[in-house]
């Protein structure tokens, strides 16, 4: 099959250059981030607020609506809008801070990522802008009034969309070439009455000249020619022209702080950053824009009254050369790029027959591709402050991230959510790479490499967790993600794997693995205590802080993660050893390391130990807390912590073993001479193939008991996936008594009711995609070992027997059902919101939330987290492939 145009473009450049140089790399919220925080108390949310962002020049990046920039964010393009009623322009997405909302920071806007190719040769998003005054204060006041027991108050609840008095604003980009970008804004008036709107395509230089560095003392410039051209000159990029089709006027100011407005001191310029805002809002009466049409920030003003039910289109073109007719063939080029995008996704989705599933999958890919961001953070410079600015508080030297002076980030990185999480998170990023590999394997591989580079990874081997605390601990899933990306890339490359990538990552992962062993197994007994591990409020205590009364926590999830990590490293080393035999010794190392962890999980301290992570009474894994008086207590919270040992599973293929004689001899020696370890390995002889070996924390009885509980609809199994906490705790909350106080864990299927880790996410009942995907992946591995003859009951107590694979596929279908239309045309993700369920201008567009209600599938938390929730795209791919294959055999009916 001939390669399509988009695949050809992808093949031209593996790095973020060429066709990838320009993309949607702006943040949606630069304010309220750690990077921009120079306060004395570390209060990032209030150092620069949403209102201040209008007038404050950022130090480390830019934000905007529908933002596009070069790969180092020197030149930034975005869009502003005004409904002729708001007190400020709509230049950036609004949301509430952690303190303002009853469930933590939360975006309060309606927007969707609808399409994107991996090179961003075509992109499309939708922003919904009310025609009434935007309800800033109403959202603040009502959310401030509500408590933890109340739901969040969203923009849909304010009524601004009830009568369709709003604009649907579609923002599209189409590249004519690597340095030639066509942009189109189409505004639909969804209301019945005529309504005015001002559209402001904006261009600005990221401010690099105000901080006092000699290397950046150059100040670029833009100047306007009539009302149809802005000339752009930047020393690093050369000259560009921004052509405007029929603009009313061009407006210029400087991308510099309005010190007089914010701090009552003198300005460095007569036309600061908010000059265009003030000019437009005043009705073109203020003198806050430069009459000479020069500056470092500019906008073209288009003002138009749009009739009810009709639309208007605004066009511009950004190019690095002069064009006599910049809008000649404009629509033809857009049509061509859309056809090429369709061609790319038609090939990718060739096994997906259902139109709704194709739409969900394509929108999830769009969200992941739109969520790329230029992330810039030099911790050393941030800690010491800039030469031309007042020095930061001295406490900063020993405060947040002070142990990460080596960290210098200046890369395009996949963000969890460009408003709620506009900074990388280590374990999120690992999950992003799996669906990203399906559309752009080179980008996915580079993402995994980034965090392991010497200017990210700590010299001691720790991977930086996330911006608010790089020293926190996320689960070690990078080995798993590396292997999954390698598999997908190999599949797309006709079975040829990128061994060089695998080997490069393996060496860096060795450093990280050693950090885990040295830092998180302080007793040397192969039982780990990772702490927070990304699961926020999962336990009785805040696991990111020291245990109360001097207790020591030993974690089933930390140990399960490490067992999984060990097997990931084993699998990678075996693959490399097939090409470079010297890696057989590394395979042997991780083989035995896994066996020691598996043995330790059975009983802490051996036969004489009084307590184990496995509880025989409940037939489940729990955390154990050891207190100074020598007592050890099982924390009997039935949470996903107890399911994580399921992820530690790998199969040794006899065909590979035969090719690795050194490793094979070591495996056979252990089987013959270490019966204590050999009993931890299940063996299965398959005629014609030889003897498979199953390496797994869970085997036999324990595996069946874990699956029985996990697949029980009265416990973990929801109609929409596997819950993070058993529904058993709805009627039986777990209580821990300490110093006359009762600490309680309840089943809370939606938003958090506690303040642990900020209270903005919840692991006490909702459905989370990353761990659900790992469950699916692990079950498929178990099936590949046990085969079609091994049957389990699904769901538990249903009397329905099925294979492990069919159970895995059924769980995947439940997860997909969160987004898929039901028989009434409703999507579970939108809950009881009638507008979003029934109005095609809402219902056809999909939001990918951070997590989902454990009982009804409603979306919770961050609303644009196509990061790990984008795994739904891979589940659609996997289930479609299985169903497609089954057609040639006999389709298996799965009870649900």
Short mmCIF file of N, CA and C in Angstrom, two decimals, residues 98 136 179 186 188 194 210 241 249 258 287 305 394 467 521 546 615 628 661 703 750 794 828 839 851 886:
data_model
loop_
_atom_site.label_atom_id
_atom_site.label_comp_id
_atom_site.label_asym_id
_atom_site.label_seq_id
_atom_site.Cartn_x
_atom_site.Cartn_y
_atom_site.Cartn_z
N UNK A 98 -6.90 26.27 43.01
CA UNK A 98 -7.14 25.20 43.98
C UNK A 98 -7.99 25.70 45.14
N UNK A 136 -17.55 35.02 35.14
CA UNK A 136 -16.37 34.85 35.99
C UNK A 136 -16.74 34.83 37.48
N UNK A 179 7.09 26.09 6.48
CA UNK A 179 7.11 27.45 7.02
C UNK A 179 5.98 28.30 6.44
N UNK A 186 -13.80 30.16 11.93
CA UNK A 186 -15.20 30.19 11.48
C UNK A 186 -16.08 30.31 12.70
N UNK A 188 -19.80 30.55 14.28
CA UNK A 188 -21.23 30.30 14.11
C UNK A 188 -22.00 30.96 15.25
N UNK A 194 -29.24 38.43 16.04
CA UNK A 194 -27.95 38.89 15.55
C UNK A 194 -27.05 39.24 16.73
N UNK A 210 13.83 40.83 28.71
CA UNK A 210 13.63 41.63 29.92
C UNK A 210 14.34 41.10 31.15
N UNK A 241 5.94 36.92 7.16
CA UNK A 241 4.82 37.82 6.88
C UNK A 241 3.54 37.19 7.41
N UNK A 249 -8.35 46.80 11.39
CA UNK A 249 -7.16 47.56 11.73
C UNK A 249 -6.14 46.65 12.39
N UNK A 258 2.78 45.55 32.61
CA UNK A 258 2.22 46.85 33.00
C UNK A 258 2.46 47.01 34.50
N UNK A 287 -5.38 55.28 24.31
CA UNK A 287 -4.14 55.46 23.56
C UNK A 287 -3.09 54.43 24.00
N UNK A 305 -20.99 41.76 12.93
CA UNK A 305 -22.26 41.29 13.49
C UNK A 305 -22.73 40.09 12.68
N UNK A 394 15.30 34.37 49.94
CA UNK A 394 16.43 33.50 50.23
C UNK A 394 16.01 32.07 50.54
N UNK A 467 6.15 19.13 38.31
CA UNK A 467 6.68 20.46 38.60
C UNK A 467 6.54 20.89 40.06
N UNK A 521 13.94 0.59 49.27
CA UNK A 521 13.97 -0.70 49.96
C UNK A 521 15.02 -0.59 51.06
N UNK A 546 5.68 11.64 55.99
CA UNK A 546 6.05 10.60 56.97
C UNK A 546 4.81 10.05 57.69
N UNK A 615 -3.18 -11.29 52.72
CA UNK A 615 -4.02 -11.63 53.87
C UNK A 615 -4.83 -12.88 53.57
N UNK A 628 6.56 1.65 66.10
CA UNK A 628 7.77 1.50 66.90
C UNK A 628 7.70 0.45 68.01
N UNK A 661 21.71 -19.23 25.20
CA UNK A 661 22.18 -20.36 25.99
C UNK A 661 22.68 -19.99 27.38
N UNK A 703 -4.02 -15.88 42.09
CA UNK A 703 -4.48 -15.22 40.87
C UNK A 703 -6.00 -15.33 40.74
N UNK A 750 -16.89 9.63 43.00
CA UNK A 750 -16.67 10.76 42.09
C UNK A 750 -15.58 11.67 42.66
N UNK A 794 -16.98 -14.63 34.72
CA UNK A 794 -17.07 -13.20 34.43
C UNK A 794 -18.52 -12.83 34.10
N UNK A 828 -22.21 8.26 28.61
CA UNK A 828 -22.10 8.21 30.07
C UNK A 828 -21.22 9.33 30.60
N UNK A 839 -28.01 17.90 22.62
CA UNK A 839 -27.72 18.91 21.60
C UNK A 839 -26.56 18.42 20.73
N UNK A 851 -10.62 11.26 35.34
CA UNK A 851 -11.13 9.99 35.87
C UNK A 851 -12.65 10.01 35.78
N UNK A 886 -11.72 -12.30 15.06
CA UNK A 886 -12.70 -13.30 15.46
C UNK A 886 -13.69 -13.61 14.34
#
